[in-house]
Tab-separated table of C-alpha atoms in Angstrom:
chain	number	residue	atom	x	y	z
A	1	UNK	CA	2.349	16.459	24.468
A	2	UNK	CA	0.017	16.504	27.526
A	3	UNK	CA	-1.094	13.289	29.066
A	4	UNK	CA	-4.131	13.282	31.429
A	5	UNK	CA	-5.184	10.284	33.450
A	6	UNK	CA	-7.590	9.381	35.974
A	7	UNK	CA	-10.130	11.847	37.013
A	8	UNK	CA	-8.368	14.399	34.469
A	9	UNK	CA	-9.667	12.332	31.537
A	10	UNK	CA	-12.716	14.372	29.842
A	11	UNK	CA	-15.942	12.658	29.730
A	12	UNK	CA	-15.682	13.503	25.793
A	13	UNK	CA	-12.882	11.143	25.391
A	14	UNK	CA	-14.770	8.260	26.799
A	15	UNK	CA	-17.087	7.473	23.757
A	16	UNK	CA	-18.009	8.863	20.218
A	17	UNK	CA	-21.518	9.601	18.789
A	18	UNK	CA	-22.365	5.575	18.806
A	19	UNK	CA	-24.815	4.359	20.996
A	20	UNK	CA	-22.424	2.462	23.428
A	21	UNK	CA	-21.655	3.066	26.986
A	22	UNK	CA	-18.620	5.114	27.630
A	23	UNK	CA	-15.217	3.450	28.549
A	24	UNK	CA	-12.292	5.181	30.500
A	25	UNK	CA	-9.156	4.996	28.617
A	26	UNK	CA	-6.067	4.469	30.535
A	27	UNK	CA	-4.819	7.708	29.407
A	28	UNK	CA	-5.575	10.403	26.993
A	29	UNK	CA	-2.417	11.708	24.860
A	30	UNK	CA	-2.784	15.132	23.324
A	31	UNK	CA	-0.051	15.570	20.947
A	32	UNK	CA	0.971	18.961	19.579
A	33	UNK	CA	2.146	17.728	16.349
A	34	UNK	CA	3.647	14.578	14.335
A	35	UNK	CA	6.600	14.505	16.065
A	36	UNK	CA	4.490	13.983	19.347
A	37	UNK	CA	2.337	11.228	17.608
A	38	UNK	CA	5.458	9.463	16.652
A	39	UNK	CA	7.024	9.535	20.009
A	40	UNK	CA	3.391	8.377	21.521
A	41	UNK	CA	3.173	5.433	19.334
A	42	UNK	CA	6.839	4.397	19.481
A	43	UNK	CA	6.581	4.226	23.210
A	44	UNK	CA	2.967	2.458	22.836
A	45	UNK	CA	4.551	0.162	20.414
A	46	UNK	CA	7.592	-1.059	22.274
A	47	UNK	CA	5.136	-1.240	25.694
A	48	UNK	CA	2.644	-3.315	23.760
A	49	UNK	CA	-0.101	-0.617	24.797
A	50	UNK	CA	-3.257	-0.324	22.458
A	51	UNK	CA	-3.694	3.065	20.960
A	52	UNK	CA	-7.166	4.179	19.958
A	53	UNK	CA	-6.985	7.677	17.782
A	54	UNK	CA	-9.637	10.298	18.281
A	55	UNK	CA	-10.607	13.246	16.114
A	56	UNK	CA	-13.931	14.878	16.770
A	57	UNK	CA	-15.762	12.071	17.938
A	58	UNK	CA	-18.315	12.168	15.879
A	59	UNK	CA	-18.299	8.820	14.419
A	60	UNK	CA	-21.354	6.689	14.638
A	61	UNK	CA	-19.889	2.942	14.690
A	62	UNK	CA	-17.317	2.943	17.537
A	63	UNK	CA	-14.355	3.522	15.421
A	64	UNK	CA	-12.898	5.889	18.063
A	65	UNK	CA	-14.698	4.668	21.382
A	66	UNK	CA	-11.653	3.858	23.654
A	67	UNK	CA	-11.183	0.253	25.074
A	68	UNK	CA	-10.321	-0.750	28.625
A	69	UNK	CA	-6.587	-0.389	29.398
A	70	UNK	CA	-5.873	1.466	26.119
A	71	UNK	CA	-4.390	4.849	25.371
A	72	UNK	CA	-6.910	7.640	23.816
A	73	UNK	CA	-4.641	9.523	21.221
A	74	UNK	CA	-6.582	12.817	20.763
A	75	UNK	CA	-5.450	15.062	18.054
A	76	UNK	CA	-7.808	17.940	19.315
A	77	UNK	CA	-4.465	20.185	19.367
A	78	UNK	CA	-3.429	19.593	16.226
A	79	UNK	CA	-5.759	22.269	14.296
A	80	UNK	CA	-4.661	24.581	11.559
A	81	UNK	CA	-4.405	25.160	7.906
A	82	UNK	CA	-0.646	25.181	6.932
A	83	UNK	CA	-0.815	26.188	3.312
A	84	UNK	CA	-3.288	27.258	0.260
A	85	UNK	CA	-1.808	26.543	-2.943
A	86	UNK	CA	-4.012	28.843	-5.306
A	87	UNK	CA	-2.134	27.380	-8.142
A	88	UNK	CA	-2.432	23.720	-7.437
A	89	UNK	CA	-5.866	24.167	-6.095
A	90	UNK	CA	-4.815	22.579	-2.724
A	91	UNK	CA	-5.305	23.215	0.964
A	92	UNK	CA	-2.946	21.622	3.194
A	93	UNK	CA	-4.293	21.025	6.900
A	94	UNK	CA	-3.390	19.339	10.124
A	95	UNK	CA	-5.690	16.159	11.112
A	96	UNK	CA	-7.527	17.836	13.760
A	97	UNK	CA	-8.982	20.652	12.059
A	98	UNK	CA	-12.767	20.592	12.106
A	99	UNK	CA	-14.129	20.265	8.696
A	100	UNK	CA	-15.804	23.814	9.011
A	101	UNK	CA	-12.586	25.399	9.516
A	102	UNK	CA	-11.458	23.795	6.275
A	103	UNK	CA	-14.589	24.824	4.369
A	104	UNK	CA	-14.174	28.198	5.490
A	105	UNK	CA	-10.578	28.649	4.620
A	106	UNK	CA	-11.057	27.469	1.025
A	107	UNK	CA	-14.209	29.843	0.863
A	108	UNK	CA	-11.932	32.916	2.073
A	109	UNK	CA	-9.194	32.089	-0.356
A	110	UNK	CA	-11.837	32.013	-3.205
A	111	UNK	CA	-12.513	28.283	-3.582
A	112	UNK	CA	-14.773	25.819	-2.300
A	113	UNK	CA	-14.217	22.462	-0.278
A	114	UNK	CA	-17.195	20.440	-1.117
A	115	UNK	CA	-16.891	17.723	1.597
A	116	UNK	CA	-20.146	18.492	4.004
A	117	UNK	CA	-21.503	16.673	6.895
A	118	UNK	CA	-24.017	17.596	9.437
A	119	UNK	CA	-21.246	17.515	11.996
A	120	UNK	CA	-19.096	19.870	10.174
A	121	UNK	CA	-18.556	22.127	13.036
A	122	UNK	CA	-17.391	19.166	15.324
A	123	UNK	CA	-15.755	16.286	13.115
A	124	UNK	CA	-12.188	16.236	12.467
A	125	UNK	CA	-10.801	16.482	8.744
A	126	UNK	CA	-8.506	13.420	9.757
A	127	UNK	CA	-11.749	11.440	10.817
A	128	UNK	CA	-13.266	12.348	7.761
A	129	UNK	CA	-10.366	10.771	5.891
A	130	UNK	CA	-10.190	7.885	8.112
A	131	UNK	CA	-13.785	6.857	7.566
A	132	UNK	CA	-13.699	7.943	3.938
A	133	UNK	CA	-16.812	10.248	4.661
A	134	UNK	CA	-19.263	10.991	1.897
A	135	UNK	CA	-21.997	13.593	2.646
A	136	UNK	CA	-24.491	15.064	0.628
A	137	UNK	CA	-22.627	16.171	-2.551
A	138	UNK	CA	-20.930	12.714	-3.499
A	139	UNK	CA	-22.989	12.454	-7.067
A	140	UNK	CA	-20.710	15.438	-8.109
A	141	UNK	CA	-17.633	15.676	-6.251
A	142	UNK	CA	-16.935	11.779	-4.753
A	143	UNK	CA	-16.220	10.660	-1.173
A	144	UNK	CA	-13.351	12.166	0.775
A	145	UNK	CA	-10.977	9.938	-0.798
A	146	UNK	CA	-11.522	11.742	-4.176
A	147	UNK	CA	-10.751	15.012	-2.514
A	148	UNK	CA	-7.223	13.935	-1.239
A	149	UNK	CA	-4.077	14.054	-2.955
A	150	UNK	CA	-1.680	13.424	-0.290
A	151	UNK	CA	-1.214	12.510	3.259
A	152	UNK	CA	1.191	12.306	6.248
A	153	UNK	CA	0.839	9.142	8.374
A	154	UNK	CA	2.601	7.953	11.696
A	155	UNK	CA	2.896	4.047	11.633
A	156	UNK	CA	2.244	1.721	14.605
A	157	UNK	CA	5.757	1.777	15.644
A	158	UNK	CA	6.170	5.484	15.219
A	159	UNK	CA	7.367	5.790	11.885
A	160	UNK	CA	6.695	9.175	9.757
A	161	UNK	CA	5.377	8.519	6.108
A	162	UNK	CA	5.462	11.902	4.500
A	163	UNK	CA	3.743	12.122	1.113
A	164	UNK	CA	2.159	15.338	0.916
A	165	UNK	CA	1.738	15.315	-3.059
A	166	UNK	CA	-0.138	17.986	-4.641
A	167	UNK	CA	-0.372	16.740	-8.074
A	168	UNK	CA	-3.408	14.984	-9.533
A	169	UNK	CA	-1.164	12.923	-11.961
A	170	UNK	CA	1.491	11.157	-9.697
A	171	UNK	CA	2.041	7.222	-10.803
A	172	UNK	CA	5.489	6.849	-8.954
A	173	UNK	CA	4.774	3.267	-7.318
A	174	UNK	CA	1.925	2.407	-5.089
A	175	UNK	CA	-0.547	5.100	-4.203
A	176	UNK	CA	-0.047	4.685	-0.273
A	177	UNK	CA	-2.872	7.209	0.710
A	178	UNK	CA	-5.367	4.786	-0.033
A	179	UNK	CA	-4.169	2.451	2.365
A	180	UNK	CA	-5.140	4.866	4.996
A	181	UNK	CA	-8.127	6.542	3.990
A	182	UNK	CA	-11.087	4.643	5.120
A	183	UNK	CA	-9.245	2.193	7.448
A	184	UNK	CA	-10.441	3.983	10.568
A	185	UNK	CA	-7.197	4.447	12.154
A	186	UNK	CA	-6.161	0.775	12.178
A	187	UNK	CA	-3.111	0.864	10.259
A	188	UNK	CA	-1.798	4.350	10.726
A	189	UNK	CA	-2.485	7.859	12.232
A	190	UNK	CA	-3.419	10.667	9.676
A	191	UNK	CA	-1.466	13.748	10.934
A	192	UNK	CA	-1.910	16.217	7.937
A	193	UNK	CA	-3.586	16.088	4.423
A	194	UNK	CA	-3.179	18.071	1.240
A	195	UNK	CA	-6.980	18.384	-0.259
A	196	UNK	CA	-8.131	19.231	-3.632
A	197	UNK	CA	-10.439	22.489	-3.445
A	198	UNK	CA	-12.959	23.526	-6.350
A	199	UNK	CA	-13.980	26.678	-8.089
A	200	UNK	CA	-16.423	28.391	-5.794
A	201	UNK	CA	-19.809	28.248	-7.340
A	202	UNK	CA	-21.579	31.506	-8.159
A	203	UNK	CA	-24.951	30.376	-7.937
A	204	UNK	CA	-26.789	27.524	-6.272
A	205	UNK	CA	-30.524	26.317	-7.378
A	206	UNK	CA	-32.405	24.011	-5.165
A	207	UNK	CA	-35.938	22.780	-5.498
A	208	UNK	CA	-38.166	20.085	-3.889
A	209	UNK	CA	-39.965	17.788	-6.323
A	210	UNK	CA	-43.331	15.401	-5.372
A	211	UNK	CA	-43.224	12.447	-7.491
A	212	UNK	CA	-45.844	9.766	-8.310
A	213	UNK	CA	-43.667	6.582	-7.329
A	214	UNK	CA	-39.766	5.511	-7.366
A	215	UNK	CA	-40.110	4.718	-11.408
A	216	UNK	CA	-40.410	8.545	-11.603
A	217	UNK	CA	-37.609	8.988	-9.171
A	218	UNK	CA	-35.160	7.062	-11.290
A	219	UNK	CA	-36.491	8.747	-14.574
A	220	UNK	CA	-35.661	12.479	-12.810
A	221	UNK	CA	-32.434	11.133	-11.810
A	222	UNK	CA	-31.695	10.108	-15.428
A	223	UNK	CA	-33.025	13.357	-16.540
A	224	UNK	CA	-30.871	15.377	-14.348
A	225	UNK	CA	-27.639	13.689	-15.026
A	226	UNK	CA	-28.283	14.186	-18.918
A	227	UNK	CA	-29.535	17.799	-19.095
A	228	UNK	CA	-27.924	19.416	-15.836
A	229	UNK	CA	-24.507	17.460	-16.204
A	230	UNK	CA	-22.082	18.704	-13.941
A	231	UNK	CA	-24.406	20.881	-12.264
A	232	UNK	CA	-25.987	18.239	-10.335
A	233	UNK	CA	-24.484	18.326	-6.985
A	234	UNK	CA	-27.290	16.538	-4.807
A	235	UNK	CA	-30.107	14.235	-5.626
A	236	UNK	CA	-31.642	13.439	-1.997
A	237	UNK	CA	-35.041	11.045	-2.031
A	238	UNK	CA	-37.529	10.737	0.759
A	239	UNK	CA	-39.702	7.874	0.864
A	240	UNK	CA	-43.579	9.023	2.497
A	241	UNK	CA	-42.750	7.326	5.639
A	242	UNK	CA	-39.931	9.701	6.294
A	243	UNK	CA	-41.736	12.598	4.825
A	244	UNK	CA	-44.596	12.463	7.228
A	245	UNK	CA	-42.483	12.085	10.156
A	246	UNK	CA	-39.953	15.144	9.222
A	247	UNK	CA	-42.942	17.459	8.076
A	248	UNK	CA	-45.486	16.669	10.915
A	249	UNK	CA	-43.469	15.909	13.859
A	250	UNK	CA	-40.143	17.700	13.881
A	251	UNK	CA	-40.525	21.044	15.212
A	252	UNK	CA	-39.510	23.834	13.077
A	253	UNK	CA	-39.751	21.884	9.523
A	254	UNK	CA	-42.186	23.256	7.343
A	255	UNK	CA	-43.898	21.145	4.743
A	256	UNK	CA	-43.127	22.905	1.340
A	257	UNK	CA	-46.359	21.374	-0.164
A	258	UNK	CA	-48.737	22.346	2.688
A	259	UNK	CA	-52.093	22.483	1.005
A	260	UNK	CA	-51.335	19.734	-1.681
A	261	UNK	CA	-53.796	17.171	-0.818
A	262	UNK	CA	-52.193	14.470	-3.204
A	263	UNK	CA	-50.746	11.679	-2.081
A	264	UNK	CA	-47.348	11.558	-3.579
A	265	UNK	CA	-45.208	8.516	-3.555
A	266	UNK	CA	-41.748	10.074	-3.215
A	267	UNK	CA	-40.153	13.210	-2.805
A	268	UNK	CA	-36.767	14.683	-4.306
A	269	UNK	CA	-34.513	17.527	-3.120
A	270	UNK	CA	-32.295	18.649	-6.153
A	271	UNK	CA	-29.628	21.052	-5.786
A	272	UNK	CA	-27.403	22.303	-8.755
A	273	UNK	CA	-24.251	24.299	-8.222
A	274	UNK	CA	-23.594	26.928	-11.138
A	275	UNK	CA	-20.603	29.125	-12.165
A	276	UNK	CA	-22.760	31.777	-14.200
A	277	UNK	CA	-25.841	33.145	-12.505
A	278	UNK	CA	-26.976	34.534	-15.538
A	279	UNK	CA	-26.925	31.132	-17.671
A	280	UNK	CA	-27.252	28.445	-14.992
A	281	UNK	CA	-30.027	29.681	-13.049
A	282	UNK	CA	-32.186	30.157	-16.367
A	283	UNK	CA	-31.272	26.921	-17.412
A	284	UNK	CA	-32.087	25.138	-14.229
A	285	UNK	CA	-35.500	26.740	-14.281
A	286	UNK	CA	-36.078	25.834	-17.790
A	287	UNK	CA	-35.126	21.879	-17.062
A	288	UNK	CA	-37.573	21.915	-14.074
A	289	UNK	CA	-40.478	23.708	-16.014
A	290	UNK	CA	-40.057	21.101	-18.801
A	291	UNK	CA	-40.374	18.103	-16.175
A	292	UNK	CA	-43.539	19.723	-14.994
A	293	UNK	CA	-44.900	19.817	-18.329
A	294	UNK	CA	-44.213	16.581	-19.516
A	295	UNK	CA	-45.979	15.447	-16.275
A	296	UNK	CA	-42.884	13.773	-14.894
A	297	UNK	CA	-42.945	15.653	-11.909
A	298	UNK	CA	-46.382	16.373	-10.414
A	299	UNK	CA	-45.375	19.292	-8.273
A	300	UNK	CA	-42.389	21.128	-7.403
A	301	UNK	CA	-41.080	24.260	-5.117
A	302	UNK	CA	-38.221	26.218	-6.280
A	303	UNK	CA	-36.013	28.298	-3.847
A	304	UNK	CA	-36.060	31.979	-4.325
A	305	UNK	CA	-33.113	32.758	-1.719
A	306	UNK	CA	-30.732	31.103	0.607
A	307	UNK	CA	-33.461	31.038	3.286
A	308	UNK	CA	-35.859	29.372	1.130
A	309	UNK	CA	-33.097	26.790	0.001
A	310	UNK	CA	-32.106	26.089	3.852
A	311	UNK	CA	-35.781	25.605	4.618
A	312	UNK	CA	-36.018	22.888	1.872
A	313	UNK	CA	-32.839	21.313	3.093
A	314	UNK	CA	-34.172	21.456	6.578
A	315	UNK	CA	-36.615	18.820	5.614
A	316	UNK	CA	-33.866	16.426	4.742
A	317	UNK	CA	-31.842	17.053	7.826
A	318	UNK	CA	-34.698	16.864	10.172
A	319	UNK	CA	-33.275	13.213	10.782
A	320	UNK	CA	-31.026	14.798	13.324
A	321	UNK	CA	-34.040	15.763	15.689
A	322	UNK	CA	-35.892	12.279	15.570
A	323	UNK	CA	-34.901	11.361	18.623
A	324	UNK	CA	-37.282	13.797	19.902
A	325	UNK	CA	-39.905	12.911	17.620
A	326	UNK	CA	-40.071	9.191	17.793
A	327	UNK	CA	-37.916	8.358	20.545
A	328	UNK	CA	-35.175	5.736	20.605
A	329	UNK	CA	-34.482	4.259	17.168
A	330	UNK	CA	-31.897	2.420	15.347
A	331	UNK	CA	-30.121	4.289	12.186
A	332	UNK	CA	-28.702	2.485	9.311
A	333	UNK	CA	-26.559	3.533	6.466
A	334	UNK	CA	-26.397	1.018	3.630
A	335	UNK	CA	-25.512	1.061	0.065
A	336	UNK	CA	-27.424	-0.553	-2.556
A	337	UNK	CA	-27.893	-0.645	-6.296
A	338	UNK	CA	-29.789	2.730	-7.037
A	339	UNK	CA	-32.382	0.709	-9.379
A	340	UNK	CA	-33.253	-1.967	-6.136
A	341	UNK	CA	-33.760	0.586	-3.230
A	342	UNK	CA	-37.317	0.763	-3.442
A	343	UNK	CA	-37.804	-2.840	-3.565
A	344	UNK	CA	-35.168	-3.143	-0.498
A	345	UNK	CA	-37.296	-0.558	1.199
A	346	UNK	CA	-40.699	-2.302	0.903
A	347	UNK	CA	-39.102	-5.707	1.707
A	348	UNK	CA	-37.237	-4.452	4.476
A	349	UNK	CA	-40.478	-2.512	5.884
A	350	UNK	CA	-42.554	-5.827	5.796
A	351	UNK	CA	-40.104	-7.756	7.227
A	352	UNK	CA	-39.187	-5.770	9.996
A	353	UNK	CA	-43.166	-5.576	10.818
A	354	UNK	CA	-43.583	-9.439	10.436
A	355	UNK	CA	-40.270	-10.232	12.669
A	356	UNK	CA	-41.409	-7.599	15.213
A	357	UNK	CA	-44.818	-6.997	15.890
A	358	UNK	CA	-45.411	-3.161	15.861
A	359	UNK	CA	-42.111	-2.270	14.532
A	360	UNK	CA	-41.886	0.911	12.235
A	361	UNK	CA	-39.545	2.088	9.830
A	362	UNK	CA	-38.535	5.128	7.373
A	363	UNK	CA	-36.276	5.509	4.521
A	364	UNK	CA	-34.287	8.436	2.673
A	365	UNK	CA	-31.012	8.962	1.286
A	366	UNK	CA	-28.599	10.293	-1.212
A	367	UNK	CA	-29.894	7.542	-3.754
A	368	UNK	CA	-27.694	8.868	-7.013
A	369	UNK	CA	-24.835	7.681	-5.065
A	370	UNK	CA	-26.166	4.244	-3.884
A	371	UNK	CA	-26.497	5.417	-0.269
A	372	UNK	CA	-29.922	4.541	1.444
A	373	UNK	CA	-30.140	5.496	5.259
A	374	UNK	CA	-33.114	3.803	7.172
A	375	UNK	CA	-34.482	4.377	10.741
A	376	UNK	CA	-36.236	1.607	12.763
A	377	UNK	CA	-37.990	1.973	16.082
A	378	UNK	CA	-40.471	-0.064	18.350
A	379	UNK	CA	-42.989	2.720	19.337
A	380	UNK	CA	-43.315	2.569	23.221
A	381	UNK	CA	-40.056	0.518	23.728
A	382	UNK	CA	-37.308	1.723	25.852
A	383	UNK	CA	-34.787	0.086	23.557
A	384	UNK	CA	-35.406	-1.160	19.952
A	385	UNK	CA	-34.439	-4.847	19.689
A	386	UNK	CA	-31.119	-4.386	17.960
A	387	UNK	CA	-30.368	-7.982	16.955
A	388	UNK	CA	-33.709	-8.522	15.633
A	389	UNK	CA	-33.480	-5.376	13.694
A	390	UNK	CA	-29.949	-5.685	12.314
A	391	UNK	CA	-30.523	-9.481	10.912
A	392	UNK	CA	-33.520	-8.015	8.889
A	393	UNK	CA	-31.573	-4.931	7.641
A	394	UNK	CA	-28.012	-6.774	7.124
A	395	UNK	CA	-29.932	-9.741	5.812
A	396	UNK	CA	-31.561	-7.922	3.193
A	397	UNK	CA	-28.449	-5.945	2.140
A	398	UNK	CA	-26.749	-9.147	1.603
A	399	UNK	CA	-29.454	-10.391	-0.302
A	400	UNK	CA	-29.607	-7.480	-2.533
A	401	UNK	CA	-25.659	-7.422	-2.939
A	402	UNK	CA	-25.189	-4.408	-0.945
A	403	UNK	CA	-23.004	-2.760	1.445
A	404	UNK	CA	-23.423	-2.542	5.236
A	405	UNK	CA	-21.756	0.618	5.332
A	406	UNK	CA	-22.052	3.191	2.497
A	407	UNK	CA	-20.303	6.161	4.532
A	408	UNK	CA	-20.261	5.618	8.269
A	409	UNK	CA	-17.543	3.162	8.541
A	410	UNK	CA	-17.526	-0.163	10.283
A	411	UNK	CA	-16.004	0.621	13.852
A	412	UNK	CA	-17.128	-1.997	16.178
A	413	UNK	CA	-21.003	-1.975	15.838
A	414	UNK	CA	-20.815	-3.372	12.122
A	415	UNK	CA	-18.080	-5.590	12.325
A	416	UNK	CA	-20.160	-8.554	13.002
A	417	UNK	CA	-21.792	-7.788	9.563
A	418	UNK	CA	-18.681	-7.119	7.422
A	419	UNK	CA	-18.877	-10.646	5.983
A	420	UNK	CA	-22.654	-9.774	4.293
A	421	UNK	CA	-20.788	-7.210	2.021
A	422	UNK	CA	-17.174	-8.694	1.523
A	423	UNK	CA	-15.779	-11.837	0.717
A	424	UNK	CA	-13.901	-14.214	2.912
A	425	UNK	CA	-10.681	-13.604	0.487
A	426	UNK	CA	-11.421	-9.537	0.765
A	427	UNK	CA	-11.480	-9.953	4.807
A	428	UNK	CA	-8.435	-12.404	4.511
A	429	UNK	CA	-6.525	-9.471	2.548
A	430	UNK	CA	-7.492	-6.501	5.041
A	431	UNK	CA	-6.148	-8.747	7.713
A	432	UNK	CA	-2.851	-9.391	6.003
A	433	UNK	CA	-2.451	-5.477	5.464
A	434	UNK	CA	-3.217	-5.350	9.248
A	435	UNK	CA	-0.633	-7.884	10.109
A	436	UNK	CA	1.875	-6.209	7.768
A	437	UNK	CA	1.674	-2.954	9.258
A	438	UNK	CA	0.513	-3.536	12.695
A	439	UNK	CA	2.195	-6.822	13.657
A	440	UNK	CA	1.539	-6.051	17.225
A	441	UNK	CA	-2.124	-5.148	16.775
A	442	UNK	CA	-1.512	-2.353	18.948
A	443	UNK	CA	-3.396	0.387	16.630
A	444	UNK	CA	-7.220	0.595	17.166
A	445	UNK	CA	-7.546	-3.048	18.017
A	446	UNK	CA	-11.048	-4.612	17.433
A	447	UNK	CA	-12.179	-2.338	14.716
A	448	UNK	CA	-12.921	-3.188	11.503
A	449	UNK	CA	-11.309	-6.740	10.898
């Protein structure tokens, strides 16, 4: 275990990716293994010192941002693949291991680990689990929670709870791992995990579809679920406001419908993963041709190669470059009933413009799993009016009975809005769990609840 203090504290450990000022921790502790984590937490528990767990520091809500006079517990040294069990279809990893390393290890073993995020090269698997990360393939494989079979966790007092279960069926008492998945390091520190792997896809089919309106989006989603079944792995929707910025203002992004003068009401990127190219590729092509012939899809572009697929995905992933395209902006990640997303987007766009003259917003998201992303900004402003924008965005989330966080967590940035998505009774139960597991309140204090 190494300990860094004062000027030796790296800048990277003073913040995550949330738009907040950095904070210098009292010290950065870098454990080499579970025993070190246990010792560090035991000492801090006895001394009453706050501890902020850190992984890849790619969180967007402040969950791993340090607080003053606290210890930053960085798991960056706890990297590695401990075991791949081909018979069980599992991979056991250390919590600090980057997601991309887990993906490659599964691939090298002839398997597929489907969790995928834009920050795959930097984010740590322990952080993915502690925020219950989602990503692009939730519609088929579920959230990080569905990919986790077992965990090893260190409690705030240093107690090590090892439950590295490999079995899909295990109903021996409470399934304790679910206490820690999604708890953002407030109840315990994840140190190791047993994850489910899946069969490696033998073929990938990607298409970009231009649709008339959101009713067409819902009809296409229903058809894809019905006719493609388990092949369907991603269903990404982009409203025209997002599409125009992505294809006209982001360098390197090409409009796949260039030359199509039609004004479309929505754009959908569909991905399907198959196991038999001789069967699944023609099946996907026939299905899409049928949608075109029936008039359900006015126009579509089908990837003919992996580079084509990457180019189509590039339109959806262009949001990572929006800071250069539109300047300072506020990104949001909300959960909504799928049928209500277009109504929400319309209301939110109008209400933001009415509340903040000149404000603009754009909408996109995974849709099939109930996850809408939106970006709001005030052109020409050094900083968008955060409070006013959040009041509109989250006020409508409450009105539509949605969630203020679909996949990014709560951290500190969304904590004031938690009551818009959870009842007082639910929040009270969360606090009861926190008090039971962390009676001194030393572990990631001030986060989530």
